[in-house]
Structures are given as C-alpha cells and as structure tokens.
PDB file of C-alpha atoms in Angstrom:
ATOM      1  CA  UNK A   1       0.623  -4.526 -11.788  1.00 81.00           C
ATOM      2  CA  UNK A   2      -0.981  -1.715 -14.433  1.00 91.00           C
ATOM      3  CA  UNK A   3       0.601  -2.252 -17.562  1.00 91.00           C
ATOM      4  CA  UNK A   4      -0.081  -0.052 -20.554  1.00 92.00           C
ATOM      5  CA  UNK A   5       0.940  -1.419 -24.343  1.00 88.00           C
ATOM      6  CA  UNK A   6       1.584   1.113 -26.748  1.00 91.00           C
ATOM      7  CA  UNK A   7       1.829  -0.391 -30.347  1.00 90.00           C
ATOM      8  CA  UNK A   8       1.000   0.241 -34.140  1.00 92.00           C
ATOM      9  CA  UNK A   9      -2.883  -1.361 -35.618  1.00 88.00           C
ATOM     10  CA  UNK A  10      -5.426  -0.741 -37.924  1.00 82.00           C
ATOM     11  CA  UNK A  11      -8.481   1.562 -36.901  1.00 81.00           C
ATOM     12  CA  UNK A  12     -10.688  -2.171 -38.158  1.00 84.00           C
ATOM     13  CA  UNK A  13      -7.807  -3.665 -36.003  1.00 81.00           C
ATOM     14  CA  UNK A  14      -8.542  -1.209 -32.931  1.00 79.00           C
ATOM     15  CA  UNK A  15     -12.537  -1.709 -33.231  1.00 81.00           C
ATOM     16  CA  UNK A  16     -12.865  -4.871 -33.405  1.00 83.00           C
ATOM     17  CA  UNK A  17     -10.805  -5.502 -30.313  1.00 78.00           C
ATOM     18  CA  UNK A  18     -13.591  -2.757 -28.728  1.00 77.00           C
ATOM     19  CA  UNK A  19     -16.096  -4.388 -30.394  1.00 85.00           C
ATOM     20  CA  UNK A  20     -15.495  -8.085 -28.760  1.00 82.00           C
ATOM     21  CA  UNK A  21     -14.788  -6.572 -25.217  1.00 78.00           C
ATOM     22  CA  UNK A  22     -18.330  -5.147 -25.815  1.00 84.00           C
ATOM     23  CA  UNK A  23     -19.690  -7.735 -26.374  1.00 85.00           C
ATOM     24  CA  UNK A  24     -17.945 -10.238 -24.117  1.00 84.00           C
ATOM     25  CA  UNK A  25     -17.840  -8.040 -20.982  1.00 78.00           C
ATOM     26  CA  UNK A  26     -14.264  -8.544 -21.298  1.00 78.00           C
ATOM     27  CA  UNK A  27     -11.172  -6.803 -21.782  1.00 70.00           C
ATOM     28  CA  UNK A  28      -7.314  -7.458 -22.640  1.00 70.00           C
ATOM     29  CA  UNK A  29      -5.605  -7.757 -18.956  1.00 74.00           C
ATOM     30  CA  UNK A  30      -3.607  -4.573 -20.574  1.00 77.00           C
ATOM     31  CA  UNK A  31      -4.828  -1.415 -21.493  1.00 85.00           C
ATOM     32  CA  UNK A  32      -3.680  -0.415 -25.265  1.00 86.00           C
ATOM     33  CA  UNK A  33      -3.204   3.374 -26.732  1.00 88.00           C
ATOM     34  CA  UNK A  34      -2.330   2.432 -31.041  1.00 88.00           C
ATOM     35  CA  UNK A  35      -1.319   4.261 -33.417  1.00 90.00           C
ATOM     36  CA  UNK A  36      -2.193   3.573 -36.890  1.00 88.00           C
ATOM     37  CA  UNK A  37       1.602   3.469 -38.658  1.00 89.00           C
ATOM     38  CA  UNK A  38       4.896   3.027 -36.890  1.00 90.00           C
ATOM     39  CA  UNK A  39       5.837   6.288 -37.958  1.00 91.00           C
ATOM     40  CA  UNK A  40       3.455   8.265 -36.404  1.00 90.00           C
ATOM     41  CA  UNK A  41       4.482   5.665 -33.207  1.00 91.00           C
ATOM     42  CA  UNK A  42       8.116   7.215 -33.592  1.00 90.00           C
ATOM     43  CA  UNK A  43       7.074  11.135 -33.977  1.00 92.00           C
ATOM     44  CA  UNK A  44       4.852  10.558 -30.950  1.00 93.00           C
ATOM     45  CA  UNK A  45       7.664   8.018 -29.056  1.00 92.00           C
ATOM     46  CA  UNK A  46      11.158   9.360 -29.236  1.00 94.00           C
ATOM     47  CA  UNK A  47      13.800   7.874 -27.379  1.00 94.00           C
ATOM     48  CA  UNK A  48      13.736  10.734 -24.283  1.00 97.00           C
ATOM     49  CA  UNK A  49       9.743  10.945 -24.061  1.00 96.00           C
ATOM     50  CA  UNK A  50      10.365   6.655 -23.829  1.00 95.00           C
ATOM     51  CA  UNK A  51      12.433   7.384 -21.151  1.00 96.00           C
ATOM     52  CA  UNK A  52      10.850   9.701 -19.473  1.00 97.00           C
ATOM     53  CA  UNK A  53       7.630   7.532 -19.280  1.00 96.00           C
ATOM     54  CA  UNK A  54       9.525   4.801 -18.231  1.00 96.00           C
ATOM     55  CA  UNK A  55      10.389   7.240 -14.893  1.00 96.00           C
ATOM     56  CA  UNK A  56       6.652   8.358 -14.566  1.00 97.00           C
ATOM     57  CA  UNK A  57       6.015   4.293 -14.279  1.00 96.00           C
ATOM     58  CA  UNK A  58       4.031   4.234 -10.604  1.00 94.00           C
ATOM     59  CA  UNK A  59       4.991   7.573  -9.723  1.00 95.00           C
ATOM     60  CA  UNK A  60       1.370   9.049  -9.505  1.00 94.00           C
ATOM     61  CA  UNK A  61       0.838  12.904  -9.933  1.00 96.00           C
ATOM     62  CA  UNK A  62       4.269  14.967 -10.123  1.00 97.00           C
ATOM     63  CA  UNK A  63       5.053  18.606 -11.489  1.00 97.00           C
ATOM     64  CA  UNK A  64       6.698  18.805 -14.564  1.00 97.00           C
ATOM     65  CA  UNK A  65       9.456  20.162 -12.527  1.00 97.00           C
ATOM     66  CA  UNK A  66       9.979  17.182 -10.516  1.00 97.00           C
ATOM     67  CA  UNK A  67       9.486  14.813 -13.779  1.00 98.00           C
ATOM     68  CA  UNK A  68      13.015  16.699 -15.432  1.00 98.00           C
ATOM     69  CA  UNK A  69      14.373  16.089 -11.844  1.00 97.00           C
ATOM     70  CA  UNK A  70      14.115  12.945 -12.140  1.00 97.00           C
ATOM     71  CA  UNK A  71      15.014  12.108 -15.504  1.00 97.00           C
ATOM     72  CA  UNK A  72      17.836  14.860 -15.379  1.00 97.00           C
ATOM     73  CA  UNK A  73      16.793  16.757 -18.246  1.00 97.00           C
ATOM     74  CA  UNK A  74      15.915  20.946 -17.947  1.00 97.00           C
ATOM     75  CA  UNK A  75      12.793  21.683 -17.602  1.00 97.00           C
ATOM     76  CA  UNK A  76      11.319  23.368 -20.820  1.00 97.00           C
ATOM     77  CA  UNK A  77      12.599  20.322 -23.122  1.00 97.00           C
ATOM     78  CA  UNK A  78      10.716  17.863 -20.401  1.00 98.00           C
ATOM     79  CA  UNK A  79       7.609  20.581 -20.672  1.00 98.00           C
ATOM     80  CA  UNK A  80       7.769  20.087 -24.813  1.00 97.00           C
ATOM     81  CA  UNK A  81       7.815  15.992 -24.853  1.00 98.00           C
ATOM     82  CA  UNK A  82       5.327  16.294 -21.921  1.00 98.00           C
ATOM     83  CA  UNK A  83       2.982  18.511 -24.276  1.00 97.00           C
ATOM     84  CA  UNK A  84       3.628  16.029 -27.074  1.00 96.00           C
ATOM     85  CA  UNK A  85       2.692  13.004 -24.630  1.00 97.00           C
ATOM     86  CA  UNK A  86      -0.373  15.212 -23.374  1.00 96.00           C
ATOM     87  CA  UNK A  87      -1.671  16.047 -27.019  1.00 95.00           C
ATOM     88  CA  UNK A  88      -1.510  12.118 -27.811  1.00 92.00           C
ATOM     89  CA  UNK A  89      -3.593  10.821 -25.284  1.00 92.00           C
ATOM     90  CA  UNK A  90      -0.291   9.001 -23.182  1.00 94.00           C
ATOM     91  CA  UNK A  91      -0.734  11.615 -20.185  1.00 96.00           C
ATOM     92  CA  UNK A  92      -3.426  12.687 -18.785  1.00 95.00           C
ATOM     93  CA  UNK A  93      -2.996  15.875 -16.437  1.00 96.00           C
ATOM     94  CA  UNK A  94      -4.859  16.721 -13.217  1.00 96.00           C
ATOM     95  CA  UNK A  95      -6.931  19.732 -12.123  1.00 95.00           C
ATOM     96  CA  UNK A  96      -4.033  20.990 -10.120  1.00 95.00           C
ATOM     97  CA  UNK A  97      -1.920  20.931 -13.262  1.00 93.00           C
ATOM     98  CA  UNK A  98       0.195  17.963 -12.458  1.00 97.00           C
ATOM     99  CA  UNK A  99       0.902  15.027 -14.823  1.00 97.00           C
ATOM    100  CA  UNK A 100      -0.758  11.364 -14.480  1.00 97.00           C
ATOM    101  CA  UNK A 101       1.172   8.163 -16.120  1.00 96.00           C
ATOM    102  CA  UNK A 102      -1.447   6.131 -14.706  1.00 94.00           C
ATOM    103  CA  UNK A 103       0.593   2.901 -14.947  1.00 94.00           C
ATOM    104  CA  UNK A 104       3.217   1.339 -13.352  1.00 94.00           C
ATOM    105  CA  UNK A 105       4.822  -1.411 -16.898  1.00 94.00           C
ATOM    106  CA  UNK A 106       5.397   0.559 -20.242  1.00 93.00           C
ATOM    107  CA  UNK A 107       5.529  -1.665 -23.496  1.00 91.00           C
ATOM    108  CA  UNK A 108       5.642  -0.806 -27.009  1.00 88.00           C
ATOM    109  CA  UNK A 109       5.524  -3.114 -29.617  1.00 79.00           C
ATOM    110  CA  UNK A 110       4.652  -3.575 -33.738  1.00 74.00           C
ATOM    111  CA  UNK A 111       3.077  -6.333 -35.369  1.00 63.00           C
TER     112      UNK A 111
END
C-alpha cells in the first residue's frame, strides 16, 4: 500500500531527511509532501479537498467530471479544488488531461 503524509515541517527538517536518504540510499516508507506552516497547509488542504483526496485514493487516473460524481459535488467546484491541489503538487495530470493521486492512503499531521 502506497501512503503519502501531508505535514508541516521546516525546510531545514525536510532537507535533513533528503540528505539522510541520499547518503544512506534508504528512503522513508511513506512519501511526504510538506508545508512550511500550518496556515499554508490548511489554506491548501480545505475540508472539501481532503474529502476529494480520500475519494481519489487508489482510484488511478480519473476525469474531473468523474471525481465530481464520486464526491457528489458540482464539477466547477471540484475543478477549482483540483486546480489548487495540482498547483500544490499533490495531484498530477496525465498527458490525456486526467487527474491522478497515486496513493492508496493519505495522512495529515502537524508536529
């Protein structure tokens, strides 16, 4: 199962983990997407976007329309959320314009 952790860490902490992985050749068991402050995390990760990410776990590539259908939401609103998540690097887009969240599980944490 592929997991991603969305968390708040200083750039120095993130760089230290990168350096350790580089030097040892061993990465963490989970991928991480880190934010510099709790405010930035919550600006990007609203309740609706969190719900959308959970829906997209393990879904593979889907259209925005399909993501909206699964979420029971308006396509325009989901498009706006998808754009924010793409800009933050949380979602990716395929060459055919579909969206991908390549994880089976998502966790969020503030330490």
